Amino acid sequence: MAESTTESTGRNESDGSRLGSGPGRVLVWFYGVFTVAAASRSIVQMIQDFGKAPLAYVLSAVAAVVYGFITFSLVRGGERLRRTALVCCAAELVFVLTVGTWTLADKSAFPDATVWSDYGAGYLLIPVILPVLGMLWLRRNRAAA
């Protein structure tokens, strides 16, 4: 028996450890940093002046939740979380492209920046690159059928 399954989680231990190892460890680090950055930014902005740009601040909070879930999924592993993280990465990319395009097309719509403004230009474009790398890694590590 080459693979072991944990009874309480029903996940394959080798699949779980694989997501957060190798290049996955770098993704865990980036997603972890972005979770803290987006959450900190949104909390401070909401406390200081929520009325100034509520949409931007709520979008930063949404980004933090998405980043946090993907981080958790990469660390925890398992096929179900891998698939869910893949969907979250795709949604994240859609959000980045939508908000990025919106902020470029209508600067007045966002009086203050979000993590995803201008495709994440304030974060060296990492917000637009990260979900693509995440999807590639998650697809590469799907469980053998």
Coordinates of N, CA and C in Angstrom, one line a residue:
M1 N 0.9 -1.2 0.0 CA 0.0 0.0 0.0 C 0.9 1.2 0.0
A2 N 1.0 1.9 -1.1 CA 1.9 3.0 -1.3 C 1.4 4.3 -0.8
E3 N 0.1 4.5 -0.8 CA -0.5 5.7 -0.4 C -1.4 5.5 0.9
S4 N -1.3 6.4 1.8 CA -2.2 6.3 3.0 C -3.2 7.4 2.9
T5 N -4.4 7.0 3.5 CA -5.5 8.0 3.5 C -5.8 8.2 5.0
T6 N -6.0 9.5 5.3 CA -6.4 9.9 6.7 C -7.9 9.7 6.8
E7 N -8.3 8.9 7.8 CA -9.7 8.7 8.0 C -10.5 9.9 8.3
S8 N -10.0 10.8 9.1 CA -10.8 12.0 9.5 C -11.0 13.0 8.4
T9 N -10.0 13.1 7.5 CA -10.2 14.0 6.4 C -10.5 13.4 5.1
G10 N -10.3 12.1 4.9 CA -10.6 11.4 3.7 C -9.7 11.9 2.6
R11 N -8.5 12.4 2.9 CA -7.6 12.9 1.8 C -6.4 12.1 1.8
N12 N -5.8 12.1 0.7 CA -4.6 11.3 0.5 C -3.4 12.2 1.0
E13 N -2.6 11.7 1.9 CA -1.6 12.5 2.5 C -0.5 12.9 1.5
S14 N -0.2 12.0 0.5 CA 0.8 12.4 -0.5 C 0.3 13.6 -1.3
D15 N -1.0 13.6 -1.7 CA -1.6 14.7 -2.4 C -1.6 16.0 -1.6
G16 N -1.9 15.9 -0.3 CA -1.9 17.1 0.5 C -0.6 17.7 0.6
S17 N 0.4 16.9 0.9 CA 1.8 17.5 1.0 C 2.3 18.0 -0.3
R18 N 1.9 17.5 -1.4 CA 2.4 17.9 -2.7 C 2.0 19.3 -3.1
L19 N 0.9 19.8 -2.7 CA 0.4 21.1 -3.1 C 1.3 22.2 -2.5
G20 N 1.7 22.0 -1.3 CA 2.5 23.1 -0.6 C 4.0 22.8 -0.6
S21 N 4.4 21.9 -1.4 CA 5.9 21.7 -1.5 C 6.5 22.1 -2.8
G22 N 7.8 22.2 -2.9 CA 8.4 22.7 -4.1 C 8.0 24.1 -4.5
P23 N 7.6 24.3 -5.8 CA 7.1 25.6 -6.2 C 5.8 26.0 -5.4
G24 N 5.1 25.0 -4.9 CA 3.9 25.3 -4.2 C 4.2 26.0 -2.9
R25 N 5.4 25.8 -2.3 CA 5.8 26.5 -1.1 C 5.9 28.0 -1.4
V26 N 6.4 28.4 -2.6 CA 6.6 29.8 -3.0 C 5.2 30.4 -3.1
L27 N 4.2 29.6 -3.7 CA 2.9 30.1 -3.8 C 2.2 30.3 -2.5
V28 N 2.5 29.4 -1.6 CA 2.0 29.5 -0.2 C 2.5 30.8 0.4
W29 N 3.8 31.1 0.2 CA 4.4 32.3 0.8 C 3.8 33.5 0.2
F30 N 3.7 33.6 -1.1 CA 3.1 34.8 -1.8 C 1.6 35.0 -1.4
Y31 N 0.9 33.9 -1.4 CA -0.6 34.0 -1.0 C -0.7 34.4 0.5
G32 N 0.2 33.9 1.3 CA 0.2 34.3 2.7 C 0.5 35.7 2.9
V33 N 1.5 36.2 2.2 CA 1.9 37.7 2.3 C 0.7 38.5 1.8
F34 N 0.1 38.1 0.7 CA -1.0 38.9 0.1 C -2.2 38.9 1.0
T35 N -2.4 37.8 1.7 CA -3.6 37.7 2.6 C -3.4 38.7 3.7
V36 N -2.2 38.8 4.3 CA -2.0 39.8 5.4 C -2.0 41.2 4.8
A37 N -1.4 41.4 3.7 CA -1.4 42.8 3.1 C -2.8 43.3 2.8
A38 N -3.6 42.4 2.1 CA -4.9 42.9 1.7 C -5.8 43.0 2.9
A39 N -5.7 42.1 3.9 CA -6.5 42.2 5.1 C -6.1 43.5 5.9
S40 N -4.9 43.7 6.1 CA -4.4 44.9 6.8 C -4.8 46.1 6.1
R41 N -4.6 46.2 4.8 CA -5.0 47.4 4.1 C -6.5 47.7 4.2
S42 N -7.3 46.7 4.0 CA -8.8 46.9 4.0 C -9.2 47.3 5.4
I43 N -8.7 46.6 6.5 CA -9.1 46.9 7.8 C -8.8 48.4 8.2
V44 N -7.5 48.8 7.9 CA -7.1 50.2 8.2 C -8.0 51.2 7.4
Q45 N -8.2 50.9 6.1 CA -9.0 51.8 5.3 C -10.4 51.9 5.8
M46 N -11.0 50.8 6.2 CA -12.4 50.8 6.6 C -12.5 51.5 7.9
I47 N -11.5 51.4 8.8 CA -11.6 52.1 10.1 C -11.4 53.6 9.9
Q48 N -10.4 53.9 9.1 CA -10.1 55.4 9.0 C -11.1 56.2 8.2
D49 N -11.6 55.6 7.1 CA -12.5 56.5 6.3 C -13.3 55.6 5.3
F50 N -14.2 54.8 5.8 CA -14.9 53.9 5.0 C -15.8 54.6 3.9
G51 N -16.3 55.8 4.3 CA -17.1 56.5 3.3 C -16.4 57.1 2.1
K52 N -15.1 57.2 2.2 CA -14.3 57.7 1.1 C -14.4 56.8 -0.2
A53 N -14.2 55.5 0.0 CA -14.2 54.6 -1.1 C -14.6 53.2 -0.7
P54 N -15.9 53.1 -0.3 CA -16.4 51.8 0.3 C -16.2 50.6 -0.7
L55 N -16.4 50.8 -2.0 CA -16.3 49.7 -2.9 C -14.8 49.2 -3.0
A56 N -13.9 50.1 -3.0 CA -12.5 49.8 -3.1 C -12.1 49.0 -1.8
Y57 N -12.5 49.5 -0.7 CA -12.1 48.8 0.6 C -12.8 47.5 0.8
V58 N -14.0 47.3 0.3 CA -14.7 46.0 0.4 C -14.0 45.1 -0.6
L59 N -13.6 45.5 -1.8 CA -12.9 44.7 -2.7 C -11.5 44.2 -2.2
S60 N -10.8 45.1 -1.4 CA -9.6 44.7 -0.8 C -9.9 43.6 0.3
A61 N -11.0 43.7 1.0 CA -11.3 42.7 2.0 C -11.7 41.4 1.3
V62 N -12.4 41.4 0.2 CA -12.7 40.2 -0.6 C -11.4 39.6 -1.1
A63 N -10.5 40.4 -1.6 CA -9.2 39.8 -2.0 C -8.5 39.1 -0.9
A64 N -8.6 39.7 0.3 CA -7.9 39.0 1.5 C -8.6 37.7 1.8
V65 N -9.9 37.6 1.7 CA -10.6 36.3 1.9 C -10.2 35.3 0.9
V66 N -10.2 35.7 -0.4 CA -9.8 34.8 -1.5 C -8.4 34.3 -1.3
Y67 N -7.4 35.2 -1.0 CA -6.0 34.9 -0.8 C -5.9 33.9 0.4
G68 N -6.6 34.2 1.4 CA -6.5 33.4 2.6 C -7.0 31.9 2.4
F69 N -8.1 31.8 1.6 CA -8.6 30.5 1.3 C -7.7 29.7 0.4
I70 N -7.1 30.4 -0.5 CA -6.1 29.7 -1.4 C -4.9 29.3 -0.6
T71 N -4.4 30.1 0.3 CA -3.3 29.8 1.1 C -3.6 28.5 1.9
F72 N -4.8 28.5 2.6 CA -5.3 27.4 3.4 C -5.3 26.1 2.5
S73 N -5.9 26.2 1.3 CA -6.0 25.1 0.5 C -4.6 24.5 0.1
L74 N -3.7 25.4 -0.2 CA -2.4 24.9 -0.6 C -1.7 24.2 0.6
V75 N -1.8 24.8 1.8 CA -1.2 24.2 2.9 C -1.9 22.9 3.3
R76 N -3.2 22.9 3.3 CA -3.9 21.7 3.8 C -3.9 20.6 2.7
G77 N -4.1 20.9 1.5 CA -4.0 19.9 0.4 C -5.3 19.1 0.3
G78 N -5.2 18.1 -0.4 CA -6.4 17.2 -0.7 C -7.1 17.6 -2.0
E79 N -7.7 16.6 -2.6 CA -8.3 16.9 -3.9 C -9.4 17.9 -3.9
R80 N -10.3 17.8 -2.9 CA -11.5 18.7 -2.9 C -11.0 20.1 -2.7
L81 N -10.0 20.4 -1.8 CA -9.5 21.7 -1.6 C -8.8 22.2 -2.8
R82 N -8.1 21.3 -3.5 CA -7.3 21.6 -4.7 C -8.3 22.1 -5.8
R83 N -9.4 21.4 -6.0 CA -10.4 21.8 -7.0 C -11.0 23.2 -6.6
T84 N -11.3 23.3 -5.3 CA -11.9 24.6 -4.9 C -11.0 25.7 -5.0
A85 N -9.7 25.5 -4.7 CA -8.7 26.5 -4.9 C -8.5 26.9 -6.3
L86 N -8.6 25.9 -7.2 CA -8.5 26.2 -8.6 C -9.6 27.1 -9.1
V87 N -10.8 26.9 -8.6 CA -12.0 27.8 -8.9 C -11.7 29.2 -8.3
C88 N -11.2 29.2 -7.1 CA -10.9 30.5 -6.5 C -9.8 31.3 -7.3
C89 N -8.8 30.6 -7.7 CA -7.8 31.3 -8.6 C -8.4 31.8 -9.9
A90 N -9.3 31.0 -10.5 CA -9.9 31.5 -11.7 C -10.8 32.8 -11.4
A91 N -11.5 32.7 -10.3 CA -12.3 33.8 -9.9 C -11.5 35.0 -9.6
E92 N -10.4 34.8 -8.9 CA -9.4 35.9 -8.6 C -8.9 36.5 -9.8
L93 N -8.6 35.7 -10.8 CA -8.1 36.3 -12.1 C -9.2 37.2 -12.8
V94 N -10.4 36.7 -12.7 CA -11.5 37.4 -13.3 C -11.7 38.8 -12.5
F95 N -11.6 38.7 -11.2 CA -11.7 39.9 -10.4 C -10.6 40.9 -10.8
V96 N -9.3 40.4 -10.8 CA -8.2 41.3 -11.1 C -8.4 41.9 -12.5
L97 N -8.8 41.2 -13.5 CA -8.9 41.7 -14.8 C -10.1 42.7 -14.9
T98 N -11.2 42.4 -14.2 CA -12.4 43.2 -14.2 C -12.1 44.6 -13.5
V99 N -11.6 44.5 -12.3 CA -11.3 45.7 -11.5 C -10.1 46.4 -12.2
G100 N -9.1 45.7 -12.7 CA -8.0 46.4 -13.3 C -8.5 47.2 -14.5
T101 N -9.3 46.6 -15.3 CA -9.9 47.3 -16.5 C -10.8 48.5 -16.1
W102 N -11.6 48.2 -15.1 CA -12.5 49.3 -14.6 C -11.7 50.5 -14.1
T103 N -10.6 50.2 -13.3 CA -9.9 51.3 -12.8 C -9.2 52.1 -13.8
L104 N -8.8 51.5 -14.9 CA -8.1 52.2 -16.0 C -9.2 52.9 -16.8
A105 N -10.3 52.4 -17.0 CA -11.4 53.0 -17.8 C -12.1 54.2 -17.1
D106 N -12.2 54.1 -15.8 CA -13.0 55.1 -15.1 C -12.3 55.4 -13.7
K107 N -11.3 56.2 -13.8 CA -10.5 56.5 -12.5 C -11.4 57.1 -11.4
S108 N -12.5 57.7 -11.7 CA -13.4 58.3 -10.7 C -14.2 57.2 -10.0
A109 N -14.3 56.0 -10.5 CA -15.0 55.0 -9.9 C -14.4 54.5 -8.6
F110 N -13.1 54.6 -8.5 CA -12.3 54.2 -7.3 C -11.5 55.4 -6.8
P111 N -12.0 56.1 -5.9 CA -11.3 57.3 -5.3 C -10.0 56.8 -4.6
D112 N -10.0 55.6 -4.2 CA -8.8 55.0 -3.5 C -8.5 53.6 -4.1
A113 N -7.3 53.2 -4.1 CA -6.9 52.0 -4.8 C -7.3 50.7 -4.1
T114 N -7.5 49.7 -4.8 CA -7.7 48.3 -4.2 C -6.4 47.5 -4.5
V115 N -6.3 46.3 -4.0 CA -5.2 45.4 -4.3 C -5.2 45.1 -5.8
W116 N -6.4 45.1 -6.4 CA -6.5 44.7 -7.8 C -6.6 45.9 -8.8
S117 N -6.4 47.2 -8.3 CA -6.4 48.3 -9.1 C -5.3 48.3 -10.1
D118 N -5.6 48.7 -11.3 CA -4.5 48.8 -12.4 C -3.8 47.4 -12.5
Y119 N -4.6 46.3 -12.4 CA -4.1 45.0 -12.5 C -3.0 44.7 -11.4
G120 N -3.1 45.3 -10.3 CA -2.1 45.1 -9.2 C -0.8 45.8 -9.4
A121 N -0.8 46.9 -10.2 CA 0.4 47.7 -10.5 C 1.1 48.1 -9.2
G122 N 0.3 48.5 -8.2 CA 0.9 48.9 -6.9 C 1.6 47.8 -6.2
Y123 N 1.4 46.6 -6.6 CA 2.0 45.4 -6.0 C 2.8 44.6 -7.1
L124 N 3.5 45.4 -8.0 CA 4.4 44.9 -9.0 C 3.7 43.9 -9.9
L125 N 2.4 44.1 -10.2 CA 1.5 43.2 -11.0 C 1.4 41.8 -10.5
I126 N 1.9 41.5 -9.3 CA 1.8 40.2 -8.7 C 0.3 39.7 -8.7
P127 N -0.7 40.6 -8.3 CA -2.0 40.1 -8.3 C -2.6 39.5 -9.6
V128 N -2.0 39.9 -10.7 CA -2.5 39.4 -12.0 C -1.7 38.1 -12.4
I129 N -0.5 38.0 -11.9 CA 0.4 36.9 -12.2 C 0.1 35.7 -11.3
L130 N -0.1 36.0 -10.0 CA -0.3 34.9 -9.0 C -1.4 33.9 -9.3
P131 N -2.6 34.4 -9.7 CA -3.7 33.4 -10.0 C -3.3 32.5 -11.2
V132 N -2.6 33.0 -12.2 CA -2.2 32.2 -13.3 C -1.3 31.1 -12.9
L133 N -0.3 31.5 -12.1 CA 0.7 30.5 -11.6 C 0.0 29.5 -10.6
G134 N -0.9 30.0 -9.8 CA -1.7 29.2 -8.9 C -2.5 28.1 -9.7
M135 N -3.2 28.6 -10.8 CA -4.0 27.6 -11.6 C -3.1 26.6 -12.3
L136 N -1.9 27.0 -12.8 CA -1.0 26.1 -13.4 C -0.5 25.0 -12.4
W137 N -0.1 25.5 -11.2 CA 0.3 24.6 -10.2 C -0.8 23.6 -9.7
L138 N -2.0 24.1 -9.5 CA -3.1 23.3 -9.1 C -3.5 22.3 -10.1
R139 N -3.5 22.7 -11.4 CA -3.8 21.7 -12.5 C -2.7 20.7 -12.6
R140 N -1.5 21.1 -12.5 CA -0.4 20.1 -12.6 C -0.4 19.1 -11.5
N141 N -1.0 19.4 -10.3 CA -1.0 18.5 -9.2 C -2.4 17.9 -8.9
R142 N -3.2 17.7 -9.9 CA -4.4 17.0 -9.7 C -4.2 15.6 -9.5
A143 N -5.1 14.9 -8.7 CA -4.9 13.5 -8.3 C -5.1 12.7 -9.6
A144 N -4.3 11.6 -9.7 CA -4.4 10.7 -10.8 C -5.8 10.0 -10.7
A145 N -6.4 9.9 -11.9 CA -7.8 9.3 -11.9 C -7.7 7.8 -12.0

